[in-house]
Amino acid sequence: MTKTVLLTGGAGYIGSHTFVALREAGYDAVLLDNFSNARDDVPDRLEIITEAPVTVYRGDVRDRALLARIFSENNIDAVVHFAALKAVGESVEKPLDYIDINVTGLTALLHAMREAGVFRLVFSSTATVYGTPEIWPIPEDLPRSYTNPYAFTKLTCEQILEQVAHADPNWAFATLRYFNPVGAHQSALIGEDPQDIPNNLVPYIAEVAMGKREALRVFGNDYETPDGTGLRDYIHVEDLARGHVLSLTQLLTSGESHVVNLGTGTGSSVMEMLAAYSRAVGRELPYVNVPRRAGDVPVLVADPAKAEALFGFRAEKGIDEMCASSWAFVSRRRNG
Ligand code: UFG
């Protein structure tokens, strides 16, 4: 029988790609989103891509009455919880908002799930729970820490899930630690669409390529890395979405919790990403060297072995495909 999955934050960047991957894998999915960081036309675009109607609930994940209604109107088997705030810098300014939306959002959802008798949840976590790691590639059992309120909320959520699972064996959770998701769907209909000035590297380069920003500011070129710039594990968002499907299927079939990294195992520098994006656009994109950004770590690269061993996940797409798909998406959007 077809399983139905609720995606909180399902109109967002990773949520929308996961929606498509779930549908392709034979799941049905229902979206909940408050559209605070997603465009209103995302559901229409998802209907075009998947050639089927999309059920969308517009609202806040902390709204217990709305959650109860969603569970009563749909036969939900599991939840994938994306809805959260995610900008590190903003979290330093507004820690309470981050705690409220990210932590209270999770607990509201868990209450509603328990009341509805739904005990399977996939949780969006982040490599940032590794703090300032001394080693790489990073295995899942490295001690966790946080260096900003955003990371604090994600680590707290991981710990809440551990406590809840420990207290009640009905629950099973998949905790997915994302590295750096970039790129866009092959249709170029959905992709990363920041509403403000982009914080992250690839959306910023995209705006340089579009002529909206003058030059990429390279935050530090004196790290102990091959070219002196920060090294990250960039993962194509379509690979990441597929990772969710495999993780969810594993969770539903085994009934056992798991915690895995979703990354490629390969580090790319800021200069390598700029070069890859320049190849996608067909011209050299300008950059300037500026001092290091506060809070950045030199290297963050996943050990991806556990996800492969547990449910056969292996990222397939490289940085050229990531940058080409990002450019296809932003160029298409610019042209309406
Ligand atoms: N960078 C620049 N210029 C920019 C933006 C970024 O040089 O304008 C550099 C950063 O210094 C870093 C790299 O590009 O070396 C990647 O930076 P991002 O901001 O794209 O990503 P981060 O690795 O800092 O953080 C991201 C998410 C976090 C998440 C983390 C987990 O923003 O939410 O990945 O790896 F926790």
mmCIF file of C-alpha atoms and ligand atoms in Angstrom:
data_model
loop_
_atom_site.group_PDB
_atom_site.id
_atom_site.type_symbol
_atom_site.label_atom_id
_atom_site.label_comp_id
_atom_site.label_asym_id
_atom_site.label_seq_id
_atom_site.Cartn_x
_atom_site.Cartn_y
_atom_site.Cartn_z
ATOM 1 C CA MET A 1 0.000 0.000 0.000
ATOM 2 C CA THR A 2 1.193 3.534 -0.740
ATOM 3 C CA LYS A 3 2.697 5.200 2.305
ATOM 4 C CA THR A 4 1.915 8.851 2.997
ATOM 5 C CA VAL A 5 4.523 11.207 4.392
ATOM 6 C CA LEU A 6 4.034 14.653 5.898
ATOM 7 C CA LEU A 7 6.822 17.079 4.936
ATOM 8 C CA THR A 8 7.035 20.078 7.264
ATOM 9 C CA GLY A 9 8.828 22.878 5.432
ATOM 10 C CA GLY A 10 8.002 20.931 2.303
ATOM 11 C CA ALA A 11 7.983 23.980 0.004
ATOM 12 C CA GLY A 12 11.522 24.936 1.004
ATOM 13 C CA TYR A 13 14.762 24.154 -0.751
ATOM 14 C CA ILE A 14 15.479 20.637 0.506
ATOM 15 C CA GLY A 15 11.822 19.854 1.266
ATOM 16 C CA SER A 16 10.661 20.495 -2.297
ATOM 17 C CA HIS A 17 13.372 18.313 -3.824
ATOM 18 C CA THR A 18 12.601 15.568 -1.324
ATOM 19 C CA PHE A 19 8.910 15.807 -2.228
ATOM 20 C CA VAL A 20 9.782 15.041 -5.861
ATOM 21 C CA ALA A 21 12.105 12.170 -4.891
ATOM 22 C CA LEU A 22 9.446 10.646 -2.604
ATOM 23 C CA ARG A 23 6.809 10.793 -5.334
ATOM 24 C CA GLU A 24 9.223 9.203 -7.801
ATOM 25 C CA ALA A 25 9.852 6.417 -5.302
ATOM 26 C CA GLY A 26 6.116 5.686 -4.992
ATOM 27 C CA TYR A 27 5.342 7.557 -1.771
ATOM 28 C CA ASP A 28 2.511 9.991 -1.388
ATOM 29 C CA ALA A 29 3.339 13.253 0.373
ATOM 30 C CA VAL A 30 1.509 16.162 1.987
ATOM 31 C CA LEU A 31 3.186 19.540 2.576
ATOM 32 C CA LEU A 32 3.046 21.913 5.525
ATOM 33 C CA ASP A 33 4.819 25.250 5.082
ATOM 34 C CA ASN A 34 4.395 28.826 6.279
ATOM 35 C CA PHE A 35 6.157 30.119 3.126
ATOM 36 C CA SER A 36 8.451 32.360 5.187
ATOM 37 C CA ASN A 37 11.382 31.220 3.027
ATOM 38 C CA ALA A 38 9.665 29.672 0.018
ATOM 39 C CA ARG A 39 7.913 31.131 -2.989
ATOM 40 C CA ASP A 40 4.160 30.799 -3.315
ATOM 41 C CA ASP A 41 4.470 29.089 -6.690
ATOM 42 C CA VAL A 42 6.524 26.125 -5.445
ATOM 43 C CA PRO A 43 3.449 23.827 -5.093
ATOM 44 C CA ASP A 44 2.426 24.626 -8.697
ATOM 45 C CA ARG A 45 5.924 23.806 -9.864
ATOM 46 C CA LEU A 46 5.851 20.539 -7.919
ATOM 47 C CA GLU A 47 2.605 19.673 -9.697
ATOM 48 C CA ILE A 48 4.271 20.287 -13.055
ATOM 49 C CA ILE A 49 7.290 18.149 -12.169
ATOM 50 C CA THR A 50 5.357 15.252 -10.634
ATOM 51 C CA GLU A 51 2.273 15.566 -12.899
ATOM 52 C CA ALA A 52 -0.070 15.103 -9.946
ATOM 53 C CA PRO A 53 -1.947 17.356 -7.522
ATOM 54 C CA VAL A 54 -0.128 18.512 -4.391
ATOM 55 C CA THR A 55 -1.837 18.860 -1.006
ATOM 56 C CA VAL A 56 -0.499 21.902 0.842
ATOM 57 C CA TYR A 57 -1.305 23.172 4.315
ATOM 58 C CA ARG A 58 -0.192 26.743 4.887
ATOM 59 C CA GLY A 59 0.755 27.397 8.484
ATOM 60 C CA ASP A 60 3.183 27.159 11.339
ATOM 61 C CA VAL A 61 4.657 23.898 12.582
ATOM 62 C CA ARG A 62 4.054 25.075 16.174
ATOM 63 C CA ASP A 63 0.292 25.285 15.549
ATOM 64 C CA ARG A 64 -0.946 22.203 17.402
ATOM 65 C CA ALA A 65 -4.544 22.571 16.160
ATOM 66 C CA LEU A 66 -3.356 22.689 12.557
ATOM 67 C CA LEU A 67 -1.116 19.650 13.094
ATOM 68 C CA ALA A 68 -4.035 17.729 14.606
ATOM 69 C CA ARG A 69 -6.158 18.621 11.573
ATOM 70 C CA ILE A 70 -3.465 17.473 9.137
ATOM 71 C CA PHE A 71 -3.159 14.110 10.908
ATOM 72 C CA SER A 72 -6.938 13.671 11.030
ATOM 73 C CA GLU A 73 -7.423 14.526 7.341
ATOM 74 C CA ASN A 74 -4.608 12.326 6.033
ATOM 75 C CA ASN A 75 -3.453 8.811 6.717
ATOM 76 C CA ILE A 76 0.117 9.789 7.617
ATOM 77 C CA ASP A 77 2.674 6.994 8.082
ATOM 78 C CA ALA A 78 5.745 9.132 8.767
ATOM 79 C CA VAL A 79 6.977 12.713 8.943
ATOM 80 C CA VAL A 80 10.055 14.384 7.458
ATOM 81 C CA HIS A 81 10.689 17.518 9.488
ATOM 82 C CA PHE A 82 12.454 20.287 7.542
ATOM 83 C CA ALA A 83 10.642 23.345 8.904
ATOM 84 C CA ALA A 84 13.217 25.469 10.752
ATOM 85 C CA LEU A 85 15.299 28.629 10.628
ATOM 86 C CA LYS A 86 18.828 28.038 9.342
ATOM 87 C CA ALA A 87 20.942 31.191 9.088
ATOM 88 C CA VAL A 88 23.882 31.050 11.477
ATOM 89 C CA GLY A 89 24.456 34.830 11.577
ATOM 90 C CA GLU A 90 20.780 35.624 12.148
ATOM 91 C CA SER A 91 20.649 33.092 14.982
ATOM 92 C CA VAL A 92 23.288 35.066 16.871
ATOM 93 C CA GLU A 93 21.019 38.156 16.646
ATOM 94 C CA LYS A 94 17.760 36.319 17.402
ATOM 95 C CA PRO A 95 18.467 33.253 19.537
ATOM 96 C CA LEU A 96 14.933 33.158 20.974
ATOM 97 C CA ASP A 97 13.356 32.959 17.524
ATOM 98 C CA TYR A 98 15.635 30.041 16.710
ATOM 99 C CA ILE A 99 14.861 28.236 19.953
ATOM 100 C CA ASP A 100 11.145 28.865 19.526
ATOM 101 C CA ILE A 101 10.804 27.786 15.915
ATOM 102 C CA ASN A 102 13.396 25.010 15.835
ATOM 103 C CA VAL A 103 13.007 23.459 19.280
ATOM 104 C CA THR A 104 9.371 24.269 20.117
ATOM 105 C CA GLY A 105 8.484 23.388 16.531
ATOM 106 C CA LEU A 106 9.921 19.907 17.038
ATOM 107 C CA THR A 107 8.219 19.309 20.375
ATOM 108 C CA ALA A 108 4.839 20.508 19.021
ATOM 109 C CA LEU A 109 5.239 18.092 16.138
ATOM 110 C CA LEU A 110 6.198 15.184 18.411
ATOM 111 C CA HIS A 111 3.127 15.801 20.594
ATOM 112 C CA ALA A 112 0.846 15.854 17.565
ATOM 113 C CA MET A 113 2.461 12.723 16.139
ATOM 114 C CA ARG A 114 2.055 10.839 19.383
ATOM 115 C CA GLU A 115 -1.595 11.849 19.611
ATOM 116 C CA ALA A 116 -2.100 10.618 16.056
ATOM 117 C CA GLY A 117 -0.192 7.385 16.677
ATOM 118 C CA VAL A 118 2.560 8.213 14.157
ATOM 119 C CA PHE A 119 5.979 7.230 15.502
ATOM 120 C CA ARG A 120 8.378 7.555 12.545
ATOM 121 C CA LEU A 121 10.226 10.828 11.973
ATOM 122 C CA VAL A 122 13.127 11.854 9.725
ATOM 123 C CA PHE A 123 14.860 14.892 11.170
ATOM 124 C CA SER A 124 16.912 17.518 9.257
ATOM 125 C CA SER A 125 20.100 17.948 11.206
ATOM 126 C CA THR A 126 23.383 19.439 10.138
ATOM 127 C CA ALA A 127 27.118 18.911 10.109
ATOM 128 C CA THR A 128 27.308 21.997 12.261
ATOM 129 C CA VAL A 129 26.592 19.783 15.313
ATOM 130 C CA TYR A 130 30.234 18.655 14.991
ATOM 131 C CA GLY A 131 31.327 22.132 16.156
ATOM 132 C CA THR A 132 34.951 22.734 15.215
ATOM 133 C CA PRO A 133 36.055 19.219 14.315
ATOM 134 C CA GLU A 134 39.721 18.349 14.680
ATOM 135 C CA ILE A 135 39.586 15.525 12.190
ATOM 136 C CA TRP A 136 38.129 14.808 8.787
ATOM 137 C CA PRO A 137 36.435 13.041 7.164
ATOM 138 C CA ILE A 138 33.990 13.246 10.069
ATOM 139 C CA PRO A 139 32.405 10.034 11.379
ATOM 140 C CA GLU A 140 29.019 10.172 13.113
ATOM 141 C CA ASP A 141 30.392 9.227 16.519
ATOM 142 C CA LEU A 142 32.548 12.341 16.889
ATOM 143 C CA PRO A 143 31.629 14.320 20.027
ATOM 144 C CA ARG A 144 29.103 17.058 19.316
ATOM 145 C CA SER A 145 29.238 20.728 20.281
ATOM 146 C CA TYR A 146 27.916 24.067 19.126
ATOM 147 C CA THR A 147 29.369 27.480 18.399
ATOM 148 C CA ASN A 148 26.193 29.493 17.671
ATOM 149 C CA PRO A 149 22.469 29.449 18.568
ATOM 150 C CA TYR A 150 21.467 27.763 15.304
ATOM 151 C CA ALA A 151 23.821 24.859 15.999
ATOM 152 C CA PHE A 152 22.607 24.821 19.609
ATOM 153 C CA THR A 153 19.005 24.324 18.470
ATOM 154 C CA LYS A 154 19.890 21.492 16.106
ATOM 155 C CA LEU A 155 22.005 19.725 18.721
ATOM 156 C CA THR A 156 19.212 20.206 21.280
ATOM 157 C CA CYS A 157 16.701 18.694 18.832
ATOM 158 C CA GLU A 158 18.978 15.672 18.313
ATOM 159 C CA GLN A 159 19.142 15.223 22.087
ATOM 160 C CA ILE A 160 15.374 15.595 22.457
ATOM 161 C CA LEU A 161 14.893 12.786 19.938
ATOM 162 C CA GLU A 162 17.333 10.607 21.893
ATOM 163 C CA GLN A 163 15.456 11.203 25.141
ATOM 164 C CA VAL A 164 12.058 10.574 23.585
ATOM 165 C CA ALA A 165 13.202 7.353 21.889
ATOM 166 C CA HIS A 166 14.813 6.199 25.108
ATOM 167 C CA ALA A 167 11.598 6.731 27.090
ATOM 168 C CA ASP A 168 9.202 5.138 24.622
ATOM 169 C CA PRO A 169 10.266 2.256 22.330
ATOM 170 C CA ASN A 170 7.368 2.972 19.957
ATOM 171 C CA TRP A 171 9.416 5.772 18.409
ATOM 172 C CA ALA A 172 12.056 5.466 15.715
ATOM 173 C CA PHE A 173 13.954 8.467 14.350
ATOM 174 C CA ALA A 174 16.274 9.062 11.418
ATOM 175 C CA THR A 175 18.659 11.920 12.122
ATOM 176 C CA LEU A 176 20.271 13.169 8.917
ATOM 177 C CA ARG A 177 23.288 15.434 9.223
ATOM 178 C CA TYR A 178 23.506 17.409 6.010
ATOM 179 C CA PHE A 179 26.793 18.791 4.801
ATOM 180 C CA ASN A 180 26.530 21.603 2.203
ATOM 181 C CA PRO A 181 23.546 21.093 -0.115
ATOM 182 C CA VAL A 182 23.745 22.975 -3.425
ATOM 183 C CA GLY A 183 22.344 22.790 -6.956
ATOM 184 C CA ALA A 184 18.807 22.513 -8.254
ATOM 185 C CA HIS A 185 16.357 20.052 -9.759
ATOM 186 C CA GLN A 186 17.104 18.958 -13.336
ATOM 187 C CA SER A 187 13.841 20.599 -14.509
ATOM 188 C CA ALA A 188 15.221 23.989 -13.357
ATOM 189 C CA LEU A 189 11.763 24.629 -11.858
ATOM 190 C CA ILE A 190 12.792 24.412 -8.219
ATOM 191 C CA GLY A 191 16.057 25.350 -6.525
ATOM 192 C CA GLU A 192 17.564 27.467 -3.806
ATOM 193 C CA ASP A 193 15.780 30.772 -3.678
ATOM 194 C CA PRO A 194 16.977 32.947 -0.784
ATOM 195 C CA GLN A 195 14.636 35.845 -0.025
ATOM 196 C CA ASP A 196 17.434 38.131 1.264
ATOM 197 C CA ILE A 197 21.136 38.633 0.608
ATOM 198 C CA PRO A 198 22.504 35.086 0.378
ATOM 199 C CA ASN A 199 24.672 33.881 3.261
ATOM 200 C CA ASN A 200 25.812 30.737 1.535
ATOM 201 C CA LEU A 201 28.490 30.390 -1.075
ATOM 202 C CA VAL A 202 26.673 29.043 -4.129
ATOM 203 C CA PRO A 203 23.608 31.328 -3.953
ATOM 204 C CA TYR A 204 26.004 34.259 -3.581
ATOM 205 C CA ILE A 205 28.066 33.183 -6.606
ATOM 206 C CA ALA A 206 24.775 32.794 -8.521
ATOM 207 C CA GLU A 207 23.969 36.459 -7.836
ATOM 208 C CA VAL A 208 27.453 37.479 -8.985
ATOM 209 C CA ALA A 209 26.847 35.492 -12.179
ATOM 210 C CA MET A 210 23.507 37.281 -12.674
ATOM 211 C CA GLY A 211 25.163 40.666 -12.174
ATOM 212 C CA LYS A 212 23.240 41.382 -8.956
ATOM 213 C CA ARG A 213 26.484 41.470 -6.917
ATOM 214 C CA GLU A 214 29.827 42.781 -8.048
ATOM 215 C CA ALA A 215 32.176 40.043 -6.894
ATOM 216 C CA LEU A 216 32.350 37.044 -4.608
ATOM 217 C CA ARG A 217 33.985 37.888 -1.305
ATOM 218 C CA VAL A 218 36.277 34.988 -0.464
ATOM 219 C CA PHE A 219 36.249 34.731 3.321
ATOM 220 C CA GLY A 220 39.871 33.937 4.165
ATOM 221 C CA ASN A 221 42.647 32.562 1.966
ATOM 222 C CA ASP A 222 45.075 31.676 4.753
ATOM 223 C CA TYR A 223 43.518 28.466 6.067
ATOM 224 C CA GLU A 224 45.615 25.325 6.216
ATOM 225 C CA THR A 225 44.017 23.916 3.073
ATOM 226 C CA PRO A 226 45.547 23.318 -0.383
ATOM 227 C CA ASP A 227 44.609 26.767 -1.755
ATOM 228 C CA GLY A 228 44.094 28.508 1.597
ATOM 229 C CA THR A 229 40.272 28.784 1.273
ATOM 230 C CA GLY A 230 37.649 26.859 3.261
ATOM 231 C CA LEU A 231 36.997 23.245 2.302
ATOM 232 C CA ARG A 232 33.409 21.922 2.360
ATOM 233 C CA ASP A 233 31.572 18.769 1.369
ATOM 234 C CA TYR A 234 29.096 20.075 -1.228
ATOM 235 C CA ILE A 235 26.302 17.639 -2.018
ATOM 236 C CA HIS A 236 23.839 17.957 -4.906
ATOM 237 C CA VAL A 237 20.356 18.579 -3.513
ATOM 238 C CA GLU A 238 18.947 15.788 -5.717
ATOM 239 C CA ASP A 239 21.403 13.338 -4.131
ATOM 240 C CA LEU A 240 20.426 14.669 -0.721
ATOM 241 C CA ALA A 241 16.723 14.213 -1.538
ATOM 242 C CA ARG A 242 17.377 10.617 -2.616
ATOM 243 C CA GLY A 243 19.189 10.094 0.690
ATOM 244 C CA HIS A 244 15.962 11.040 2.500
ATOM 245 C CA VAL A 245 13.964 8.453 0.562
ATOM 246 C CA LEU A 246 16.471 5.698 1.356
ATOM 247 C CA SER A 247 16.666 6.715 5.004
ATOM 248 C CA LEU A 248 12.879 6.864 5.354
ATOM 249 C CA THR A 249 12.463 3.461 3.711
ATOM 250 C CA GLN A 250 15.063 2.023 6.060
ATOM 251 C CA LEU A 251 13.297 3.589 9.044
ATOM 252 C CA LEU A 252 9.898 2.209 8.007
ATOM 253 C CA THR A 253 11.140 -1.294 7.237
ATOM 254 C CA SER A 254 13.492 -1.733 10.193
ATOM 255 C CA GLY A 255 11.673 0.282 12.868
ATOM 256 C CA GLU A 256 15.143 1.168 14.187
ATOM 257 C CA SER A 257 16.532 4.675 14.679
ATOM 258 C CA HIS A 258 19.657 5.801 12.849
ATOM 259 C CA VAL A 259 21.955 8.830 12.725
ATOM 260 C CA VAL A 260 23.896 9.372 9.497
ATOM 261 C CA ASN A 261 25.919 11.951 7.618
ATOM 262 C CA LEU A 262 24.677 12.873 4.162
ATOM 263 C CA GLY A 263 27.702 14.084 2.238
ATOM 264 C CA THR A 264 30.001 12.967 -0.554
ATOM 265 C CA GLY A 265 33.254 12.464 1.358
ATOM 266 C CA THR A 266 35.025 14.928 -0.964
ATOM 267 C CA GLY A 267 36.062 18.437 0.034
ATOM 268 C CA SER A 268 36.008 21.347 -2.422
ATOM 269 C CA SER A 269 37.476 24.770 -1.766
ATOM 270 C CA VAL A 270 35.820 28.141 -2.305
ATOM 271 C CA MET A 271 38.090 28.720 -5.320
ATOM 272 C CA GLU A 272 37.184 25.320 -6.800
ATOM 273 C CA MET A 273 33.471 26.128 -6.458
ATOM 274 C CA LEU A 274 33.986 29.526 -8.073
ATOM 275 C CA ALA A 275 35.868 27.869 -10.952
ATOM 276 C CA ALA A 276 33.115 25.258 -11.382
ATOM 277 C CA TYR A 277 30.435 27.963 -11.438
ATOM 278 C CA SER A 278 32.505 29.989 -13.921
ATOM 279 C CA ARG A 279 32.613 26.917 -16.198
ATOM 280 C CA ALA A 280 28.831 26.594 -15.936
ATOM 281 C CA VAL A 281 28.328 30.252 -16.869
ATOM 282 C CA GLY A 282 31.056 30.260 -19.527
ATOM 283 C CA ARG A 283 33.101 33.160 -18.173
ATOM 284 C CA GLU A 284 35.411 33.948 -15.278
ATOM 285 C CA LEU A 285 33.451 35.273 -12.330
ATOM 286 C CA PRO A 286 35.074 38.057 -10.268
ATOM 287 C CA TYR A 287 36.158 37.680 -6.644
ATOM 288 C CA VAL A 288 37.948 39.628 -3.932
ATOM 289 C CA ASN A 289 39.838 38.256 -0.957
ATOM 290 C CA VAL A 290 38.504 39.469 2.393
ATOM 291 C CA PRO A 291 39.249 38.403 5.990
ATOM 292 C CA ARG A 292 37.903 35.157 7.440
ATOM 293 C CA ARG A 293 34.233 35.091 8.426
ATOM 294 C CA ALA A 294 33.743 34.753 12.185
ATOM 295 C CA GLY A 295 32.750 31.246 13.221
ATOM 296 C CA ASP A 296 33.899 29.491 10.017
ATOM 297 C CA VAL A 297 35.848 26.265 10.346
ATOM 298 C CA PRO A 298 38.642 25.456 7.874
ATOM 299 C CA VAL A 299 37.395 22.018 6.795
ATOM 300 C CA LEU A 300 34.054 20.195 7.060
ATOM 301 C CA VAL A 301 33.966 16.934 5.114
ATOM 302 C CA ALA A 302 31.774 13.896 5.804
ATOM 303 C CA ASP A 303 32.708 10.322 6.216
ATOM 304 C CA PRO A 304 29.762 9.024 4.165
ATOM 305 C CA ALA A 305 30.392 5.299 4.823
ATOM 306 C CA LYS A 306 27.613 4.723 7.340
ATOM 307 C CA ALA A 307 24.756 5.836 5.071
ATOM 308 C CA GLU A 308 26.108 3.567 2.335
ATOM 309 C CA ALA A 309 26.450 0.585 4.661
ATOM 310 C CA LEU A 310 23.020 1.100 6.251
ATOM 311 C CA PHE A 311 20.834 1.870 3.257
ATOM 312 C CA GLY A 312 23.038 1.978 0.159
ATOM 313 C CA PHE A 313 23.238 5.752 -0.179
ATOM 314 C CA ARG A 314 26.058 7.137 -2.264
ATOM 315 C CA ALA A 315 26.129 10.671 -3.710
ATOM 316 C CA GLU A 316 26.592 10.586 -7.480
ATOM 317 C CA LYS A 317 26.805 14.153 -8.748
ATOM 318 C CA GLY A 318 29.931 16.299 -8.707
ATOM 319 C CA ILE A 319 30.470 20.037 -8.335
ATOM 320 C CA ASP A 320 30.138 20.735 -12.080
ATOM 321 C CA GLU A 321 26.630 19.266 -12.109
ATOM 322 C CA MET A 322 25.811 21.158 -8.918
ATOM 323 C CA CYS A 323 26.875 24.512 -10.375
ATOM 324 C CA ALA A 324 25.358 23.871 -13.836
ATOM 325 C CA SER A 325 21.976 22.999 -12.301
ATOM 326 C CA SER A 326 22.087 26.039 -10.022
ATOM 327 C CA TRP A 327 22.847 28.278 -13.001
ATOM 328 C CA ALA A 328 20.065 26.692 -15.077
ATOM 329 C CA PHE A 329 17.597 27.368 -12.261
ATOM 330 C CA VAL A 330 18.573 30.978 -11.587
ATOM 331 C CA SER A 331 18.769 31.841 -15.300
ATOM 332 C CA ARG A 332 15.340 30.347 -15.917
ATOM 333 C CA ARG A 333 13.846 32.208 -12.984
ATOM 334 C CA ARG A 334 15.407 35.476 -14.112
ATOM 335 C CA ASN A 335 13.749 34.987 -17.484
ATOM 336 C CA GLY A 336 10.402 34.352 -15.800
HETATM 337 N N1 UFG B 1 32.100 31.624 1.660
HETATM 338 C C1 UFG B 1 32.761 32.677 1.045
HETATM 339 N N2 UFG B 1 32.024 33.744 0.612
HETATM 340 C C2 UFG B 1 30.670 33.824 0.767
HETATM 341 C C3 UFG B 1 29.991 32.732 1.393
HETATM 342 C C4 UFG B 1 30.748 31.674 1.830
HETATM 343 O O1 UFG B 1 33.989 32.642 0.900
HETATM 344 O O2 UFG B 1 30.069 34.828 0.356
HETATM 345 C C5 UFG B 1 32.876 30.447 2.099
HETATM 346 C C6 UFG B 1 32.807 30.183 3.598
HETATM 347 O O3 UFG B 1 33.804 30.909 4.273
HETATM 348 C C7 UFG B 1 33.020 28.674 3.632
HETATM 349 C C8 UFG B 1 32.359 28.178 2.357
HETATM 350 O O4 UFG B 1 32.285 29.307 1.491
HETATM 351 O O5 UFG B 1 34.394 28.358 3.573
HETATM 352 C C9 UFG B 1 30.942 27.641 2.563
HETATM 353 O O6 UFG B 1 30.171 28.610 3.247
HETATM 354 P P1 UFG B 1 28.567 28.503 3.351
HETATM 355 O O7 UFG B 1 28.094 29.732 4.052
HETATM 356 O O8 UFG B 1 27.991 28.211 2.008
HETATM 357 O O9 UFG B 1 28.339 27.192 4.221
HETATM 358 P P2 UFG B 1 28.865 26.825 5.684
HETATM 359 O O10 UFG B 1 29.731 25.628 5.531
HETATM 360 O O11 UFG B 1 29.419 27.966 6.396
HETATM 361 O O12 UFG B 1 27.499 26.470 6.432
HETATM 362 C C10 UFG B 1 26.524 25.639 5.832
HETATM 363 C C11 UFG B 1 25.138 26.054 6.309
HETATM 364 C C12 UFG B 1 24.997 25.777 7.767
HETATM 365 C C13 UFG B 1 25.325 24.370 8.040
HETATM 366 C C14 UFG B 1 26.694 24.028 7.545
HETATM 367 C C15 UFG B 1 26.980 22.569 7.725
HETATM 368 O O13 UFG B 1 24.925 27.421 6.069
HETATM 369 O O14 UFG B 1 23.661 26.008 8.139
HETATM 370 O O15 UFG B 1 26.778 24.324 6.146
HETATM 371 O O16 UFG B 1 28.098 22.187 7.025
HETATM 372 F F1 UFG B 1 25.276 24.142 9.362
#
